[in-house]
Amino acid sequence: MAPSYYFLLAAFVALVASQATQASDPSPLQDFCVADKNSPVKVNGFVCKDPMHVTADDFFKAAELDKPRNTKGKVGSNVTLINAMQLAGLNTLGISLARIDYAPLGENPPHTHPRATEILTVLEGTLYVGFVTSNPNNTLFAKVLHKGDVFVFPKGLIHFQFNPIHDKPAVALAALSSQNPGVITIANAVFGSKPPISDDILAKAFQVEKGTIDWLQAQFWENNHY
């Protein structure tokens, strides 16, 4: 092969490798970049507010995570997320925070965060938590957590939390490695998409009758993230 081919191949590999290292939230190039949510300019994240107009309130949110949340929905949990949409000072800083309330026997159903690793600690109660690795092994790593215990969910992997106690609620606090981690609840995405995925496709994928898929798609798939 000609030397120029090797040069182009090496350049391509270097470019791909450099992009892979930037696949998560980029590092800030200044002390802060408070989100200007009124700007008409669209960028990956938010445009920076004029630093001369930034105040301490841009980095502050009053008493947002101290109150128990409503867990009376179908899945019995409530996720209260603080990201750059709620706290402008988080823009470009690559981190967000969530309080998760669980009713007795409530769960935060299987979901993924496409842009973030999550670290969770139990504030009150008991949780059974776990994540599943990618194909082909699909290994389940699971643990029962008690107050003060900590567990990590790797970026992009399907994970869940469940309160196994029938008469006591639970509360957890989670930090995520993105200003906007995103969430894909598996059942909601598969059976509640708009427009719906063809029942022929889902019946074959899940190896069940089409009637079962039709019934699942007819359900109300609740969002527990607020």
XYZ file of C-alpha atoms in Angstrom:
226
model
C 0.000 0.000 0.000
C 1.159 3.548 -0.695
C 2.586 5.578 2.226
C -0.161 8.168 1.687
C -2.769 5.506 2.481
C -1.132 4.763 5.827
C -0.973 8.459 6.574
C -4.679 8.932 5.857
C -5.573 5.838 7.907
C -3.496 7.065 10.852
C -5.078 10.515 10.616
C -8.580 8.981 10.575
C -7.876 6.790 13.630
C -6.462 9.796 15.490
C -9.544 11.855 14.659
C -11.925 9.119 15.842
C -9.948 8.660 19.058
C -9.979 12.386 19.768
C -13.747 12.533 19.268
C -14.278 9.527 21.552
C -12.561 11.333 24.415
C -15.055 14.193 23.973
C -18.162 11.988 24.031
C -19.274 13.295 27.437
C -19.906 16.871 28.586
C -16.943 19.014 27.455
C -14.754 20.737 30.023
C -15.512 24.449 30.514
C -13.134 26.996 29.009
C -13.889 29.635 31.637
C -14.780 29.751 35.340
C -18.493 29.427 34.574
C -21.023 29.811 31.777
C -24.374 30.594 33.372
C -27.135 29.563 30.971
C -28.859 32.382 29.098
C -32.211 30.710 28.521
C -33.594 33.763 26.722
C -31.022 33.678 23.936
C -32.388 32.687 20.492
C -29.020 31.125 19.621
C -29.078 27.318 19.644
C -25.935 25.515 20.790
C -25.062 22.187 22.415
C -26.174 23.257 25.897
C -26.939 26.929 26.518
C -25.364 30.212 25.457
C -23.424 31.947 28.237
C -25.032 34.813 30.091
C -22.984 38.027 30.157
C -20.641 37.538 33.170
C -21.257 41.152 34.187
C -24.918 40.258 34.783
C -24.272 37.036 36.732
C -25.244 36.996 40.428
C -25.052 34.468 43.266
C -28.683 33.560 42.572
C -27.614 31.991 39.270
C -25.829 29.287 41.302
C -28.561 28.869 43.924
C -31.929 27.110 44.218
C -33.873 27.467 47.445
C -35.162 24.461 49.409
C -35.930 22.286 46.398
C -34.944 18.844 47.646
C -35.973 18.897 51.306
C -39.654 18.034 50.830
C -41.177 14.545 50.343
C -42.679 14.121 46.875
C -45.911 12.569 45.668
C -45.353 8.840 45.061
C -48.960 7.832 44.414
C -48.449 7.132 40.714
C -48.432 3.703 39.104
C -44.741 2.959 39.704
C -44.643 4.459 43.188
C -41.684 6.789 42.764
C -40.919 10.427 42.031
C -37.644 11.764 40.611
C -36.924 15.469 41.204
C -34.025 16.484 38.960
C -31.904 19.600 39.293
C -30.066 20.163 36.011
C -29.092 23.177 33.907
C -32.754 23.778 33.054
C -33.563 24.401 36.731
C -30.215 25.853 37.862
C -28.592 28.046 35.213
C -25.186 27.985 36.903
C -24.826 24.262 36.115
C -24.395 24.999 32.409
C -21.085 23.497 31.112
C -20.154 22.122 34.565
C -21.025 18.505 33.732
C -23.034 17.603 36.833
C -26.627 17.401 38.044
C -28.512 16.177 41.096
C -31.729 14.289 41.806
C -33.873 13.399 44.799
C -35.797 10.141 44.389
C -38.774 9.293 46.616
C -40.136 5.731 46.770
C -43.467 4.605 48.160
C -43.549 1.267 50.007
C -42.968 -1.326 47.254
C -42.385 1.544 44.806
C -39.751 1.458 42.107
C -37.810 3.641 39.724
C -38.333 1.315 36.748
C -35.579 0.122 34.400
C -34.129 3.092 32.536
C -30.894 4.505 31.168
C -29.107 7.856 31.222
C -27.529 8.179 27.763
C -25.191 10.965 28.806
C -24.250 10.237 32.434
C -22.891 7.909 35.061
C -24.970 7.983 38.264
C -23.879 7.625 41.880
C -26.696 7.100 44.402
C -26.855 7.119 48.187
C -29.789 6.068 50.359
C -30.980 8.794 52.749
C -33.830 6.839 54.325
C -35.113 3.272 54.065
C -33.950 0.299 52.021
C -33.500 -0.145 48.271
C -32.817 -3.095 46.002
C -30.828 -1.672 43.082
C -29.017 -3.009 40.064
C -27.809 -2.583 36.498
C -27.430 -4.892 33.508
C -24.352 -4.993 31.289
C -24.484 -4.720 27.509
C -24.747 -7.603 25.028
C -23.863 -10.412 24.801
C -23.550 -11.182 28.523
C -26.377 -9.029 29.962
C -25.050 -9.650 33.471
C -27.091 -8.309 36.378
C -25.162 -6.582 39.183
C -27.540 -5.986 42.095
C -27.377 -5.123 45.784
C -29.629 -4.320 48.735
C -28.787 -0.863 50.069
C -29.495 0.598 53.484
C -29.270 4.133 54.829
C -25.882 5.638 53.984
C -24.932 2.991 51.400
C -23.687 4.086 47.978
C -24.006 2.441 44.543
C -22.785 3.425 41.062
C -24.657 2.916 37.780
C -22.288 3.095 34.766
C -23.132 5.473 31.942
C -25.749 4.279 29.487
C -26.540 0.940 31.162
C -30.078 -0.109 32.088
C -30.610 0.204 35.843
C -33.369 0.345 38.454
C -34.183 0.901 42.127
C -36.937 -0.828 44.125
C -38.166 -0.318 47.687
C -38.779 -3.882 48.977
C -40.345 -2.752 52.266
C -44.139 -2.933 52.271
C -44.792 -0.394 55.034
C -41.966 2.183 54.859
C -41.011 4.718 52.174
C -37.449 5.331 51.025
C -35.486 8.357 49.829
C -32.259 8.521 47.803
C -30.014 11.265 46.466
C -28.243 10.807 43.131
C -25.512 12.763 41.362
C -25.075 12.441 37.591
C -22.060 13.297 35.466
C -23.840 15.583 33.003
C -25.651 18.909 33.165
C -28.386 17.139 31.159
C -28.110 13.363 31.681
C -31.305 12.469 29.854
C -33.474 9.503 30.773
C -34.993 6.700 28.703
C -37.492 4.593 30.656
C -37.434 1.287 28.817
C -41.126 0.352 28.999
C -42.244 3.890 28.148
C -39.944 4.081 25.124
C -40.794 0.629 23.760
C -44.534 0.468 24.435
C -45.440 4.156 24.736
C -43.655 5.701 21.739
C -45.537 8.177 19.556
C -46.297 7.017 16.943
C -46.242 3.432 18.247
C -43.708 0.876 17.092
C -45.350 -1.760 14.882
C -46.800 -4.591 16.962
C -45.361 -7.021 14.383
C -41.863 -5.798 15.233
C -42.389 -5.909 19.005
C -44.151 -9.285 18.949
C -41.175 -10.814 17.168
C -38.637 -9.008 19.361
C -40.285 -10.135 22.612
C -41.477 -13.480 21.200
C -45.084 -13.012 22.337
C -48.453 -12.778 20.605
C -49.420 -9.501 18.934
C -52.404 -9.254 21.274
C -50.047 -8.999 24.247
C -48.173 -6.145 22.550
C -51.443 -4.383 21.689
C -52.500 -4.609 25.348
C -49.170 -3.201 26.539
C -49.302 -0.345 24.038
C -52.805 0.527 25.221
C -51.610 1.161 28.785
C -50.791 4.595 30.175
C -47.007 4.724 30.589
C -46.426 7.175 33.393
C -43.438 9.519 33.569
C -42.028 9.635 37.109
C -39.391 12.313 36.339
C -40.279 15.899 37.217
